[in-house]
GROMACS .gro file of C-alpha atoms in nm:
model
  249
    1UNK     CA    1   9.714   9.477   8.302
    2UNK     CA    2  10.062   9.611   8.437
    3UNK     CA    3   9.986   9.525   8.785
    4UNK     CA    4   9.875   9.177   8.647
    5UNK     CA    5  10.236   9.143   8.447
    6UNK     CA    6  10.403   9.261   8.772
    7UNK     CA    7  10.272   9.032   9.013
    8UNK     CA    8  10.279   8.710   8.814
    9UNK     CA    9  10.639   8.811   8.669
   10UNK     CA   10  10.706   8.770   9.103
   11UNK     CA   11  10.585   8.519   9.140
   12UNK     CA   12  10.708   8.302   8.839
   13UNK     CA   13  11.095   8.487   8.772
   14UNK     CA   14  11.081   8.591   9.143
   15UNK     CA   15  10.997   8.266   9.277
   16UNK     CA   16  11.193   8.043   9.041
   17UNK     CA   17  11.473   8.279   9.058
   18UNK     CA   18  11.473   8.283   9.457
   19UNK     CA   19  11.499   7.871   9.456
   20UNK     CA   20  11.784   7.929   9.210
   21UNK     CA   21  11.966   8.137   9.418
   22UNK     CA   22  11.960   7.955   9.736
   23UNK     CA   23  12.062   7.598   9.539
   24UNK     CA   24  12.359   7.815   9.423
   25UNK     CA   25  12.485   7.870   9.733
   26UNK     CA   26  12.511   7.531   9.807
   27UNK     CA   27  12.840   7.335   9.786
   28UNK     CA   28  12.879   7.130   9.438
   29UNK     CA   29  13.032   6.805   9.582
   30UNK     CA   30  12.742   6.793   9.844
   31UNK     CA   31  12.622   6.475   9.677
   32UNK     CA   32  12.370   6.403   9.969
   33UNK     CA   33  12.217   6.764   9.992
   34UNK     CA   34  12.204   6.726   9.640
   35UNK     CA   35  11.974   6.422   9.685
   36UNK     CA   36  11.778   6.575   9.950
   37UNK     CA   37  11.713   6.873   9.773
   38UNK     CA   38  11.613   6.665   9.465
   39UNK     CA   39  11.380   6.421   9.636
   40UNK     CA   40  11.228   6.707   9.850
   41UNK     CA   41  11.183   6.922   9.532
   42UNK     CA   42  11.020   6.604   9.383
   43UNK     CA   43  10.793   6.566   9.672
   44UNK     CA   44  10.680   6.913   9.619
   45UNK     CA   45  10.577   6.896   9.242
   46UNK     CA   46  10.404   6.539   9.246
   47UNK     CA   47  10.187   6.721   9.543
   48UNK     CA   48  10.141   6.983   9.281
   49UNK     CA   49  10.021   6.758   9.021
   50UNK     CA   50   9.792   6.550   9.226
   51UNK     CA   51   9.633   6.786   9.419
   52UNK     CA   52   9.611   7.107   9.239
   53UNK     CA   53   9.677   7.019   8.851
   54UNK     CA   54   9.475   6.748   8.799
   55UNK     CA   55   9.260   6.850   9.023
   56UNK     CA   56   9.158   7.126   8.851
   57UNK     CA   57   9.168   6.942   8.559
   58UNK     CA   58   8.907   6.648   8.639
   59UNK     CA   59   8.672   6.966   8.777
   60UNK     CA   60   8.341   6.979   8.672
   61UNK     CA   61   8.225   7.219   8.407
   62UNK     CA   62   8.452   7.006   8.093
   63UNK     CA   63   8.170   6.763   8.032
   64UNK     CA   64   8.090   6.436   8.249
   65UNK     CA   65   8.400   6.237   8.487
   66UNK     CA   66   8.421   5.984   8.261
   67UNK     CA   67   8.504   6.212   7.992
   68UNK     CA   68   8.734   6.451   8.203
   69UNK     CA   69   8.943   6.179   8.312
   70UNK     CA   70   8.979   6.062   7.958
   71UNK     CA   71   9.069   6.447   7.882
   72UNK     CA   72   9.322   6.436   8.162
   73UNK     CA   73   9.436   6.098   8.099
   74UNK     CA   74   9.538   6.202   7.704
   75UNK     CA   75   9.695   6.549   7.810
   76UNK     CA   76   9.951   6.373   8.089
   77UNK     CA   77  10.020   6.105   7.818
   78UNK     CA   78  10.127   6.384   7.576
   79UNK     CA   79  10.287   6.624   7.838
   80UNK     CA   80  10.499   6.309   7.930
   81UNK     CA   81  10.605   6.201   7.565
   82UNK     CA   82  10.636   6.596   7.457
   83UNK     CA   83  10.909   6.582   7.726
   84UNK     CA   84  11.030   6.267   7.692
   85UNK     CA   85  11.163   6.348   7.312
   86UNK     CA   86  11.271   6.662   7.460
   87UNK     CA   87  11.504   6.441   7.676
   88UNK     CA   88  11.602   6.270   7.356
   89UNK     CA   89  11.699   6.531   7.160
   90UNK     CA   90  11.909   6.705   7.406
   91UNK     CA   91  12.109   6.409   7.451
   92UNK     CA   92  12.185   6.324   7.086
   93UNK     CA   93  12.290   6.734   7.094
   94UNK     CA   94  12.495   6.719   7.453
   95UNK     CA   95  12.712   6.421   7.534
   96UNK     CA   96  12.951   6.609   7.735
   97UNK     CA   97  12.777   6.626   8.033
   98UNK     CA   98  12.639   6.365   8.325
   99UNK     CA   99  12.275   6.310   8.409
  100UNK     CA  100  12.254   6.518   8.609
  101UNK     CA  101  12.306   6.825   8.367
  102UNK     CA  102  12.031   6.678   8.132
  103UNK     CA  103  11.797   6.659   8.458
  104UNK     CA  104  11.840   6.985   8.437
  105UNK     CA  105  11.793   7.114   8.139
  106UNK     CA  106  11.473   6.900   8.134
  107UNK     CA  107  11.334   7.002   8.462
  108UNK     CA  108  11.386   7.364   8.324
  109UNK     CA  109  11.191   7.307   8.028
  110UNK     CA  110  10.933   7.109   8.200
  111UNK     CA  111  10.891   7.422   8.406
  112UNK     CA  112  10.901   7.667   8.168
  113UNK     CA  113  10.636   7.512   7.986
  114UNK     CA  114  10.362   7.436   8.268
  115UNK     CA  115  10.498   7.823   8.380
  116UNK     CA  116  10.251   7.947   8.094
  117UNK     CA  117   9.910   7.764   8.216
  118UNK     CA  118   9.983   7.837   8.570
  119UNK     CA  119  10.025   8.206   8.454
  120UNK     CA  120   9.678   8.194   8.269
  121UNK     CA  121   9.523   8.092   8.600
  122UNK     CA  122   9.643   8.371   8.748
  123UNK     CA  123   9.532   8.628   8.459
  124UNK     CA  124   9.208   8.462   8.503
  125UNK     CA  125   9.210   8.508   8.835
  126UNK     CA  126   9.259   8.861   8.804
  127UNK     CA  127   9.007   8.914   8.576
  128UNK     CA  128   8.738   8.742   8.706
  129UNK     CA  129   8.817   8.895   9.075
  130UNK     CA  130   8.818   9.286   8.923
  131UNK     CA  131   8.469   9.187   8.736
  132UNK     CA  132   8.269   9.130   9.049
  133UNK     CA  133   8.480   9.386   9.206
  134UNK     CA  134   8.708   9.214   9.426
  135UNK     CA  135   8.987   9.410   9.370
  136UNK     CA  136   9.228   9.105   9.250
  137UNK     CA  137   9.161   8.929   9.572
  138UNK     CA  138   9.187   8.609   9.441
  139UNK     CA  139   9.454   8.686   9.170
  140UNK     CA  140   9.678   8.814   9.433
  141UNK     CA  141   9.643   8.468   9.655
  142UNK     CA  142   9.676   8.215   9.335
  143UNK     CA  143  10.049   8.439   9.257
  144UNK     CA  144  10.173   8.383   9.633
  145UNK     CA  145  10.094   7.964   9.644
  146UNK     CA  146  10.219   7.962   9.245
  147UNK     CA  147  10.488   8.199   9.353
  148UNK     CA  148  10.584   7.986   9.674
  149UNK     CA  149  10.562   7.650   9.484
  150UNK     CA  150  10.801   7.808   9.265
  151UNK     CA  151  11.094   7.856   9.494
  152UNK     CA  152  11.175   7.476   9.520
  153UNK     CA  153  11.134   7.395   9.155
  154UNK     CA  154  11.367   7.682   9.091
  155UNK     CA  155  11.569   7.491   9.342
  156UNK     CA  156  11.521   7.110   9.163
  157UNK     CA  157  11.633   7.344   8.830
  158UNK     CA  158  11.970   7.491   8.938
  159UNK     CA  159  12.086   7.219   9.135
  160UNK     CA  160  12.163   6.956   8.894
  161UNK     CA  161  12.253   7.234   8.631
  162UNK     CA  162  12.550   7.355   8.910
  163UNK     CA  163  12.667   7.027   8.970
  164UNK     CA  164  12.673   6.916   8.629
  165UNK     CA  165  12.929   7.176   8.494
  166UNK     CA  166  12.706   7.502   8.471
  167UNK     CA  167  12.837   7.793   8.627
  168UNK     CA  168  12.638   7.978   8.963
  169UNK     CA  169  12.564   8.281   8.815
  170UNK     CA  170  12.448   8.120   8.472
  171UNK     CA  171  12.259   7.875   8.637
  172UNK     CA  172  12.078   8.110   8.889
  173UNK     CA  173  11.956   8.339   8.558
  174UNK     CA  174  11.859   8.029   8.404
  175UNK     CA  175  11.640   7.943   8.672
  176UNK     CA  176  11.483   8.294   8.745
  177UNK     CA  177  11.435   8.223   8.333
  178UNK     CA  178  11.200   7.967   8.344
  179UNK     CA  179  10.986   8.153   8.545
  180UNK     CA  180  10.907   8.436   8.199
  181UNK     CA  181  10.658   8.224   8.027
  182UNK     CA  182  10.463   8.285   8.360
  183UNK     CA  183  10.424   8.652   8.241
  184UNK     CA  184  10.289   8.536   7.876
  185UNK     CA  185  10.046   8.277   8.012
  186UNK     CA  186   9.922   8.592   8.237
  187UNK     CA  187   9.878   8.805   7.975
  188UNK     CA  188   9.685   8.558   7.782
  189UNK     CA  189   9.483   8.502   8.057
  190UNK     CA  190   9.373   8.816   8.199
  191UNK     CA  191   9.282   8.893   7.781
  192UNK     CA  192   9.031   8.689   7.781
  193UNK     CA  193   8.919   8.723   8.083
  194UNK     CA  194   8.772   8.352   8.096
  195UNK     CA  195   8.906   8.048   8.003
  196UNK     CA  196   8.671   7.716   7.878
  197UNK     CA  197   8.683   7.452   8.106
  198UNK     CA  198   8.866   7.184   7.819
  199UNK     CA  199   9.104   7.487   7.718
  200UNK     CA  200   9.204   7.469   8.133
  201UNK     CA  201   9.179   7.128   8.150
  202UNK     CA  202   9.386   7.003   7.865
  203UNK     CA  203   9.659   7.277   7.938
  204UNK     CA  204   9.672   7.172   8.321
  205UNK     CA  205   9.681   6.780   8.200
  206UNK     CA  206   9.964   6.851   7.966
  207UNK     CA  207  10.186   7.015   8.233
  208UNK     CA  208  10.087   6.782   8.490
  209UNK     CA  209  10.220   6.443   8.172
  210UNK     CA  210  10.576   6.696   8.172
  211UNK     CA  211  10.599   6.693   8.532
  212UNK     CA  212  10.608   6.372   8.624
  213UNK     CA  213  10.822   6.271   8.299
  214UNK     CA  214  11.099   6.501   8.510
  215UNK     CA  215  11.020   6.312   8.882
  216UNK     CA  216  10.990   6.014   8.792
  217UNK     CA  217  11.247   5.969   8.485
  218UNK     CA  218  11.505   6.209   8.606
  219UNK     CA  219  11.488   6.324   8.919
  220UNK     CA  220  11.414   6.030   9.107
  221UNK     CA  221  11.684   5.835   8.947
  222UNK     CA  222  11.916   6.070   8.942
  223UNK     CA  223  11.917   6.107   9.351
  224UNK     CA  224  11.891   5.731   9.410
  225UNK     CA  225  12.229   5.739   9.263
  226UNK     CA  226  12.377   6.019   9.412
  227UNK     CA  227  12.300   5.842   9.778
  228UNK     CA  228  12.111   5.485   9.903
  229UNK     CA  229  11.976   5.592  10.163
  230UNK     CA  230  11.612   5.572  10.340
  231UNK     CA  231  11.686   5.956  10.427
  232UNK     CA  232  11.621   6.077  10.065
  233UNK     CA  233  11.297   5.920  10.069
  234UNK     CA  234  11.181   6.076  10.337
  235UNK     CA  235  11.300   6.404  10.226
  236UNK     CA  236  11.036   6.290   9.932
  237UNK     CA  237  10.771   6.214  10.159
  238UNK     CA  238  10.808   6.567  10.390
  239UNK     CA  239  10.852   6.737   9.993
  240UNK     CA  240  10.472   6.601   9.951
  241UNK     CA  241  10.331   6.681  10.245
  242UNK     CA  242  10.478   7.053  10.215
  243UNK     CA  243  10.309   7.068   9.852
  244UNK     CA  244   9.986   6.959  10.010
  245UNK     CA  245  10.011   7.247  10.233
  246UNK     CA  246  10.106   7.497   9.964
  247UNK     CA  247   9.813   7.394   9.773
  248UNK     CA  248   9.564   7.400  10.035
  249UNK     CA  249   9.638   7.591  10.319
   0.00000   0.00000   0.00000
């Protein structure tokens, strides 16, 4: 179990915390590496969610496709409007800061929270690899592509908090902080050693619904304003196409 907690704590602080770090050391009043990064960091995750999330999610094994779609359809619907009044109630609490602080905060707690099933696959993976005496192979491959895909979310999460007031150093341990409930979802998952397909594919769902409540209702926005440009949308389109590859290759 220690090895388990090690490896995903990597490759969920680690990763998260590595994306942090580099976005700190950009300049604040970069407005259009700001977009980029945003748009390419959006890319990445709706690659994430389409072809690894809800993927797994709409697998077979959680009853027939009409029936997993349903179960996928409901879980994005409530990931989406458990974040969305997340959204709301940190701006009735914060006024003081722009958008892009609350895209943010958002994107940090989007991530923290799909952090926990991502860290359940890999407890799973784990377990299931050390029963038939694999040795953790596959446990040790799903931590590097979570822990890679990790680096530019951690990246999507400090940027906006920097340039919305938060301070580098702050920021950066905030990041490598939404990468903890990782650990826990581990834990979880390597206990019980299997998971039931609904369990996987309602938790999946859900953080797939909180995902794209942060793209497409804060990040997005927030880069369109920061620069109108065609450039940012490519940097959205190469973001994809990078997530495809983490996911498959």
């Amino acid at each position: 179990m220690g090895e388990v907690l090690l490896v995903t704590a990597a490759a969920g602080a680690g990763g998260t915390g590595l994306g942090g770090l580099l976005a700190c050391l950009l300049r604040r009043d970069s407005s259009r590496l700001v977009s980029l990064l945003l748009n390419f960091a959006a890319g990445v995750m709706t690659a994430v969610v389409c072809f690894d999330l809800l993927a797994d999610a709409v697998l077979p094994g959680s009853g027939g496709v009409g029936g997993r779609v349903a179960l996928a359809a409901l879980g994005i619907l409530a990931g989406y409007g458990a974040t969305g009044s997340l959204n709301a109630v940190i701006v009735r609490r914060d006024r003081r800061h722009g958008g892009l602080f609350l895209a943010g905060v958002i994107m940090a707690a989007a991530i923290a929270l799909h952090n926990v099933p991502e860290g359940m696959v890999i407890g799973v993976s784990f377990a299931r690899a050390e029963a038939a005496l694999h040795l953790g192979g596959s446990g040790w491959v799903m931590a590097a592509v979570i822990g890679l895909h990790n680096v530019p979310e951690g990246m999507a999460v400090a940027v906006p908090l920097v340039s919305g007031g938060m301070g580098r150093a702050r920021a950066a341990l905030a990041t490598a902080a939404t990468g903890l409930p990782t650990v826990l979802g581990a834990a979880l998952g390597y206990s019980l050693g299997t998971m039931g397909p609904v369990m996987l594919a309602a938790a999946m769902s859900f953080a797939s619904g909180a995902m794209l409540y942060v793209v497409f209702g804060e990040l997005l926005p927030e880069a369109a304003r920061l620069w109108e440009s065609h450039l940012p949308a490519l940097a959205a389109v190469v973001g994809m196409i990078v997530g495809m590859m983490i996911v498959y290759l």
